[in-house]
XYZ file of C-alpha atoms in Angstrom:
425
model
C 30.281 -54.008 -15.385
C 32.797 -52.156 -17.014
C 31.060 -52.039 -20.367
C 28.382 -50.596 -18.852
C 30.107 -47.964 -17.116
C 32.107 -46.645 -19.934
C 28.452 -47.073 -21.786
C 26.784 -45.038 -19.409
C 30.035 -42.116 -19.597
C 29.515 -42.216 -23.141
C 25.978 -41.476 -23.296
C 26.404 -38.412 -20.237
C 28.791 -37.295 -22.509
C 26.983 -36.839 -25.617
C 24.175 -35.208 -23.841
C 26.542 -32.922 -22.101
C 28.004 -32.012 -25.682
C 24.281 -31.952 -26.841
C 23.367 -29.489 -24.444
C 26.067 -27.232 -24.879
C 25.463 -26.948 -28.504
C 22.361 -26.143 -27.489
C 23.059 -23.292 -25.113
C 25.599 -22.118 -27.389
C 22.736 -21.867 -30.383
C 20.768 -19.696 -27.890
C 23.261 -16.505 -28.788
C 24.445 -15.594 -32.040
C 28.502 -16.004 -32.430
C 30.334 -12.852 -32.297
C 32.859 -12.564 -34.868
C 35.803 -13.085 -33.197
C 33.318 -16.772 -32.282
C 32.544 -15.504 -28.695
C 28.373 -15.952 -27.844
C 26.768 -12.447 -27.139
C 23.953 -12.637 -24.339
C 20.670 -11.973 -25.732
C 21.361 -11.922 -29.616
C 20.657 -15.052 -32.192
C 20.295 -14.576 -35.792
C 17.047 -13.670 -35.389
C 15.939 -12.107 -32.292
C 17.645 -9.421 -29.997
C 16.333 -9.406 -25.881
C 16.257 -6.114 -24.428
C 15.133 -5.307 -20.913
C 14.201 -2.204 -18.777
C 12.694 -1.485 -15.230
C 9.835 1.060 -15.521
C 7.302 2.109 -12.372
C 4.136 0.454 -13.668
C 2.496 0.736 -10.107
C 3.744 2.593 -7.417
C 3.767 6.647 -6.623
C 4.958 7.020 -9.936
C 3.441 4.982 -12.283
C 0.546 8.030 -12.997
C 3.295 9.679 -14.569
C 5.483 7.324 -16.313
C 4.030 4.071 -16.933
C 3.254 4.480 -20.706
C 6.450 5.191 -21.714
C 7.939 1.654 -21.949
C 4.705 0.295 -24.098
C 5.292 2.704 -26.592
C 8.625 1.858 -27.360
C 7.685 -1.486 -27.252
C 4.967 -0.721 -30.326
C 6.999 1.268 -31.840
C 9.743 -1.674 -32.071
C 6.822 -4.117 -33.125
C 6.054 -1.771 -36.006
C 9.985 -2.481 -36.752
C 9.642 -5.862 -36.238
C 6.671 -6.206 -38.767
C 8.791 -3.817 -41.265
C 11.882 -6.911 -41.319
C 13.518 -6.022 -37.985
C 17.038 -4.891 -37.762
C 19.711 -6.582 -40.003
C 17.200 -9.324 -39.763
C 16.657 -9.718 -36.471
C 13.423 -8.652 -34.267
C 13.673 -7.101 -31.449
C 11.978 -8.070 -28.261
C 11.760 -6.218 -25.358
C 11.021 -7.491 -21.934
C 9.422 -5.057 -19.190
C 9.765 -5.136 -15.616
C 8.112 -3.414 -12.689
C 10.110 -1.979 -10.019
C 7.611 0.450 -8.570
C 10.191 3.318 -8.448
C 11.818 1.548 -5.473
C 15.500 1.643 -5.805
C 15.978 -1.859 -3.387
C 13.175 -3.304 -6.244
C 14.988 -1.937 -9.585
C 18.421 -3.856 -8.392
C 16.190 -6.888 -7.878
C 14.633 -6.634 -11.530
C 17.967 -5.672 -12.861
C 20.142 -8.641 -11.663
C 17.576 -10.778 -12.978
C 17.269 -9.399 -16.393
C 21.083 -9.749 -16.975
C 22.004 -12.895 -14.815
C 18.657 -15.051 -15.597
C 16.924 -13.462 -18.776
C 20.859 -12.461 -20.200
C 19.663 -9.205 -22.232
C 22.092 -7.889 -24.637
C 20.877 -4.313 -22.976
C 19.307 -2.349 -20.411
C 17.460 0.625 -22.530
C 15.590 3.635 -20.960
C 15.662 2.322 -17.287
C 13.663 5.068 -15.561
C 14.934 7.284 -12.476
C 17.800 8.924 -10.467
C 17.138 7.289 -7.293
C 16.581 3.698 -8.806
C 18.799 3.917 -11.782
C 21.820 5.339 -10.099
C 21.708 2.101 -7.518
C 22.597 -0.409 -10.548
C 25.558 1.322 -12.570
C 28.183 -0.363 -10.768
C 26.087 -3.830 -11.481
C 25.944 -2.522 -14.774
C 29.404 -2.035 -15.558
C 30.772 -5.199 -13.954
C 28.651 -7.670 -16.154
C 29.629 -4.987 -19.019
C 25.727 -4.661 -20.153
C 25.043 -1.720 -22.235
C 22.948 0.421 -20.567
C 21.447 2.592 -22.893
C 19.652 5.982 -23.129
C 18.490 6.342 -19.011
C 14.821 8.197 -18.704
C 16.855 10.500 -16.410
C 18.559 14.000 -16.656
C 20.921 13.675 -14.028
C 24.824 13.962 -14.645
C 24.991 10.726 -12.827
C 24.567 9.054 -16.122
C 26.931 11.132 -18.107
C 30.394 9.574 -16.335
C 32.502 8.013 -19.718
C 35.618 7.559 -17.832
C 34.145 5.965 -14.731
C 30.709 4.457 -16.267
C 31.715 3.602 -20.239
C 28.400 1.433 -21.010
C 26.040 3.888 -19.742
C 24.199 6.653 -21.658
C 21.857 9.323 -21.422
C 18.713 10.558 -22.945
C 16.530 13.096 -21.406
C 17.975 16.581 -21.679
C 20.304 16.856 -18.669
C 18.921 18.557 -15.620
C 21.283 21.835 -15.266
C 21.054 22.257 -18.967
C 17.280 22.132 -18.887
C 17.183 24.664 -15.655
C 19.120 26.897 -17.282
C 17.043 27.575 -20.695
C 14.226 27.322 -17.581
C 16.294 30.078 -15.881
C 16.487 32.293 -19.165
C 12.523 32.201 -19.436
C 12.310 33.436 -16.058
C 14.651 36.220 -16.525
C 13.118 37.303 -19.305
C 9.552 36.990 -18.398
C 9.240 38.274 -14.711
C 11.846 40.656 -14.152
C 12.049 41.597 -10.492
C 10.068 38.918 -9.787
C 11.013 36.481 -6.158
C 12.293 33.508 -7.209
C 11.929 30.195 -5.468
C 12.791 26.716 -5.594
C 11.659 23.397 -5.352
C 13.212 19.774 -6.213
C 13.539 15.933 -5.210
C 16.212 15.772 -2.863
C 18.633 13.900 -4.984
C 20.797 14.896 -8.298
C 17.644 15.705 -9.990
C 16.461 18.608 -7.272
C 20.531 19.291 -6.669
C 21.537 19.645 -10.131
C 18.264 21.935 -11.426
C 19.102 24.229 -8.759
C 22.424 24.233 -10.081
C 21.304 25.629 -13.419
C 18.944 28.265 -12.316
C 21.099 29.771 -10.064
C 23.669 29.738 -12.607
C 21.188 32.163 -14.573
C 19.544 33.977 -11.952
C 22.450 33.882 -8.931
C 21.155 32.658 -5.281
C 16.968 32.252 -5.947
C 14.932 33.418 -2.963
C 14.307 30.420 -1.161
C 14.146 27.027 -1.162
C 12.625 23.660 -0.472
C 12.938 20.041 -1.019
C 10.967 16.823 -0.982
C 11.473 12.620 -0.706
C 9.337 10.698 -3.260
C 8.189 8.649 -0.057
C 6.518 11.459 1.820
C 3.365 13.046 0.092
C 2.983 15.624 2.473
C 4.079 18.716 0.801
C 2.043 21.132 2.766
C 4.872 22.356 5.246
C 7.372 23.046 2.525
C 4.292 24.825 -0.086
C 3.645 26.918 3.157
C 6.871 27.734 3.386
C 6.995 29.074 0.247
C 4.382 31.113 0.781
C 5.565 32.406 3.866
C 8.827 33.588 2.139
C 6.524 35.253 -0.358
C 7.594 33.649 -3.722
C 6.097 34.585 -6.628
C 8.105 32.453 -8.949
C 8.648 28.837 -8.077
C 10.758 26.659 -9.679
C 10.053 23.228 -9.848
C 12.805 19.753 -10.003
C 9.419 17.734 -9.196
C 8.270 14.339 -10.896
C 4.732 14.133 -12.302
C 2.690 13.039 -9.180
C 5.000 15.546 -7.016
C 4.405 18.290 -9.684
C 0.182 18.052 -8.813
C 0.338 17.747 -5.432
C 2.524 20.634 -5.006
C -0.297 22.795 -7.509
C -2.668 21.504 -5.058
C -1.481 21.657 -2.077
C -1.024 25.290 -2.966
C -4.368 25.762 -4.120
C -5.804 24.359 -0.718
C -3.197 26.828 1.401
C -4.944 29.560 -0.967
C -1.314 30.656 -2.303
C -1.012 31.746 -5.972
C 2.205 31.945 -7.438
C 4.047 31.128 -11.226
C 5.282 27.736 -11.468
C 7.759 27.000 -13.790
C 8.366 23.135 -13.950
C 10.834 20.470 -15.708
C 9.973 18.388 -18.544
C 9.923 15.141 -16.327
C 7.019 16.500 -14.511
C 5.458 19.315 -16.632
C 3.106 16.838 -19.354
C -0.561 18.319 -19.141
C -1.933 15.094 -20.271
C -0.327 13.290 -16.966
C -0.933 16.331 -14.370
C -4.310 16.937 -15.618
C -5.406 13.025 -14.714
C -3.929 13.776 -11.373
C -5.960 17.172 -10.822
C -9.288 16.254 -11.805
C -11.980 18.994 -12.784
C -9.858 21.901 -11.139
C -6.770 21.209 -13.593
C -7.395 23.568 -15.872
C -7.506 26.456 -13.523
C -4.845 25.339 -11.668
C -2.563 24.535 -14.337
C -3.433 27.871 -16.728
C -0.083 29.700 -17.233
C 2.208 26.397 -16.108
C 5.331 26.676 -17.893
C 8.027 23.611 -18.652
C 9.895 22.594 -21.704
C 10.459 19.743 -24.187
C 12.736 18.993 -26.797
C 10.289 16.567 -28.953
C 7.431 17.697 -31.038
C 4.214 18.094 -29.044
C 1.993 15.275 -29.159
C -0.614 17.748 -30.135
C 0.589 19.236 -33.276
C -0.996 17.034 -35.840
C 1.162 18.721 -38.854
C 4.557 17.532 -37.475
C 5.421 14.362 -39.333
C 7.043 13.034 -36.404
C 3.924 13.305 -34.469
C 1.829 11.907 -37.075
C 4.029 9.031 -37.641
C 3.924 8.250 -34.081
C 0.220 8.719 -33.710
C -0.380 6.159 -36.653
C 2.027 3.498 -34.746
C 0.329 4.135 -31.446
C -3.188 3.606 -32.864
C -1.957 0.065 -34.774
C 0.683 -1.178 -32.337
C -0.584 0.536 -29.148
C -4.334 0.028 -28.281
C -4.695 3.321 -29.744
C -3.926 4.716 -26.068
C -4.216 8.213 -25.434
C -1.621 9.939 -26.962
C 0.969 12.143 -24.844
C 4.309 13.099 -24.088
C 5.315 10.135 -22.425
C 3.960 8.334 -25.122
C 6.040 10.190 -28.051
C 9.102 10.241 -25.428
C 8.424 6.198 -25.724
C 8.704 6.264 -29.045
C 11.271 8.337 -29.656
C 13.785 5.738 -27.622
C 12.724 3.115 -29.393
C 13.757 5.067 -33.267
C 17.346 6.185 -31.060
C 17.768 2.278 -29.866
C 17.072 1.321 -33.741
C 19.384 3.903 -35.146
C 22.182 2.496 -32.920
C 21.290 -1.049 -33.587
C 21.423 -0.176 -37.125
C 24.629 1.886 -37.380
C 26.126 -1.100 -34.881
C 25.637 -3.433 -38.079
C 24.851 -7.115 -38.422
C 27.765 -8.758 -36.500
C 26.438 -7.291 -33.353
C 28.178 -7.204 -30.022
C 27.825 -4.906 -26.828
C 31.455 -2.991 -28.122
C 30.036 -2.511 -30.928
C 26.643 -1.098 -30.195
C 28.375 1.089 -27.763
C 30.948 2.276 -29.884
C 28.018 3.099 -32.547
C 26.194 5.253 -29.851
C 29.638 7.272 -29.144
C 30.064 7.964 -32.972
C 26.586 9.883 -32.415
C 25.061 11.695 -35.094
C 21.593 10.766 -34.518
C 18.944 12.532 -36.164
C 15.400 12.358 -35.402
C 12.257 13.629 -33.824
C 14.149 15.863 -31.105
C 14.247 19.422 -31.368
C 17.789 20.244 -30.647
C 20.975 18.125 -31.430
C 21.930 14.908 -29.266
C 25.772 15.270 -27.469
C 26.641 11.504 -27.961
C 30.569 11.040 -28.177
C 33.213 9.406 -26.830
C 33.449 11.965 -23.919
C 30.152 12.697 -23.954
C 27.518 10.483 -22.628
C 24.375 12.785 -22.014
C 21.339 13.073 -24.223
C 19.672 16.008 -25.767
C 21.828 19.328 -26.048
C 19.112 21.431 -24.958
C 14.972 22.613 -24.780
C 11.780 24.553 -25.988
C 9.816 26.823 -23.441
C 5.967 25.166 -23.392
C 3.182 27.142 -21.773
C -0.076 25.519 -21.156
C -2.852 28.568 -21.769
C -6.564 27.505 -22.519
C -6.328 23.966 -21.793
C -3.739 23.225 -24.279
C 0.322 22.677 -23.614
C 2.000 24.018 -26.933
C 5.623 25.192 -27.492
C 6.571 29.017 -27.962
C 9.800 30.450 -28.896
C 12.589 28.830 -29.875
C 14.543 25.860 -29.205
C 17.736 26.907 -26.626
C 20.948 25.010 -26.092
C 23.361 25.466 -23.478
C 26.247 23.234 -21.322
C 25.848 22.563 -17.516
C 28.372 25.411 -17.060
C 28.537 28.850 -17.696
C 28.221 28.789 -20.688
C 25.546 30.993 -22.782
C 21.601 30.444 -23.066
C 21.585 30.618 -27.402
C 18.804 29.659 -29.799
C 19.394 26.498 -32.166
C 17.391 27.679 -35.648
C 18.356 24.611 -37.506
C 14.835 22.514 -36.577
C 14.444 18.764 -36.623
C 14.838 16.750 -39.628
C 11.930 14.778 -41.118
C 11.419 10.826 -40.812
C 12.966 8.424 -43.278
C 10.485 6.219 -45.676
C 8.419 4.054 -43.107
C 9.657 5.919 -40.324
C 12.517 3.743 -39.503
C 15.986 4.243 -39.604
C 18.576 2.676 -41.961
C 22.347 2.211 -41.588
């Protein structure tokens, strides 16, 4: 009896011991020996939570596919330090009780090395303190808010876009300069995104006129469009995401009110407003004005563009080809120059420590802030008017801080891609 007992211990044992030499071959060793979620010497798991379906979805929901091409086209080029990245998707429907849902289950249950590019204010901001606590990386956030720009209290989180009172203000400057004497209005999501772009244009142009706000649940923008009106406002502002940014237009079409509108960047692509519109887009949207601080995916002699549009049409279904899309692709080449500059014996430290090193160079416009102190994106924007069915860039790039700081042009232009368009250490 009591062979067969210390039998049967022996044999639970060596499939315990089995089994946890398996688990521990899942992750690649550290160097210090520690197991880093997500990593083996081949592969690296990334996740992110993007609105595939849901109110915003018409605006957004091509972004995450093209970094995922974009990192195939890496993957087929020999990966990073030899290992290929895969990246795994989730819907959350831009519902902020959904992303913490998708979140917990991409570290706790799919144990990602990072979160990259999770889209929103709203949903993002509800998973930083998650975040932190299972000390993920939580890289380059499709959001401008100053949320996401906290070193001291949030140390693993980045991020990308260009932040929101920085972008209002170069915004701001355009206005200034372009309709003197003109009223002034405003418009904006009532969170940071809609507090922190009013921020910046009144920084610029002191109190504006009047203003209005909206909730991304409520698609009823009539009363606050005829409130506009009402006040007479012949400039609006807009802190509006994509299917927000066409309503609004239409809504003020239908009230038969005419007016300037001068958008951000996370609402403003012509591509993504125009699907919303219909036949009456290009009327309505003649004369919009917003910004970007990446090529446009229409000028076919930038070699960022063109390197882009070749990886979309091999790795992408050859989708149509817009901002979101180059905005997609552009995380992915910042995610693979911190993966590279991170270096083979890769751990979350040191991918974070890379990304605070900064110095990233790529298809953006304007220089990227990344340092220890400093956890926001791009430094600044380019005016884009959309005039005869086309959305091209005019002027010059502008960078500015999110205080007082001065509105000033950056002349030094973008620098070019590296052989096979990907980065090297």
């Amino acid at each position: 009896m009591f062979r067969t007992l210390r039998r049967g211990i022996a044999v639970a044992a060596a499939l315990a011991l089995a089994a946890s030499v398996a688990a521990c071959s899942e992750d690649a060793p550290s160097g210090n020996g520690a197991s880093v979620p997500g990593v083996t010497d081949s592969t690296i798991l990334i996740g992110t939570h993007q609105p595939l379906t849901g109110r915003a979805a018409a605006g957004y929901s091509k972004i995450a596919s093209a970094t995922k091409a974009y990192f195939e086209y890496v993957n087929d080029n020999g990966g990073v330090h030899g290992r290929k990245i895969e990246y795994k998707i989730v819907d959350d429907a831009y519902n902020p009780a959904k992303t913490q849902e998708v979140v917990r289950q991409l570290v706790l249950q799919d144990k990602v090395f990072a979160i990259l590019n999770g889209l929103g204010t709203p949903t993002h901001g509800g998973v930083l303190d998650f975040l932190k606590t299972n000390k993920v990386p939580d890289l380059f956030v499709s959001s401008g808010s100053a949320l996401f720009n906290q070193p001291e209290k949030y140390p693993s989180t980045f991020g990308f876009n260009v932040d929101y009172v920085t972008e209002a203000k170069v915004l701001a400057n355009y206005v200034k300069k372009t309709f003197p004497g003109k009223k002034v209005c405003f418009f904006g999501q009532n969170d940071d995104f809609g507090q922190d772009a009013l921020k910046g244009a009144e920084t610029v142009l002191g109190s504006v006129a009047a203003k209005q706000n909206y909730v991304p649940t409520n698609t009823n923008v009539a009363p606050q469009v005829g409130a506009l009106k009402a006040a007479g406002c012949q400039v609006n502002m807009l802190a509006t995401i994509t299917p927000f940014t066409a309503l609004t237009i239409g809504t003020a079409a239908k009230l038969g009110y005419r007016a300037q509108w001068v958008g951000s960047s996370v609402g403003g692509d012509f591509v993504g407003l125009s699907a919303l519109l219909g036949k009456a887009a290009p009327l309505l949207l003649e004369g919009y004005v917003t910004s970007g601080y990446l090529p446009s995916p229409l000028d076919a002699a930038n070699p960022w563009t063109k390197l882009f549009k070749e990886v979309n049409a091999e790795y992408n279904g050859n989708t149509t080809f817009e901002v979101n899309t180059l905005f997609g692709m552009a995380v992915g080449y910042t995610f693979v120059q911190a993966l590279q500059a991170a270096g083979k014996d890769l751990t979350r430290e040191g991918l974070m420590e890379a990304v605070e090193k900064g110095g990233f160079e790529g298809p953006s416009l304007v220089p990227m802030r990344y340092s220890k102190d400093d956890h926001s994106g791009f430094s600044g924007t380019q005016i884009s008017v959309i005039k005869g069915g086309k959305q091209s860039l005019v002027d010059t790039p502008y960078v500015t801080d999110t205080g007082d700081g001065p509105v000033e042009p950056y002349t030094k232009g973008a620098s070019t891609p590296p052989e096979k368009g990907i980065p090297t250490a």
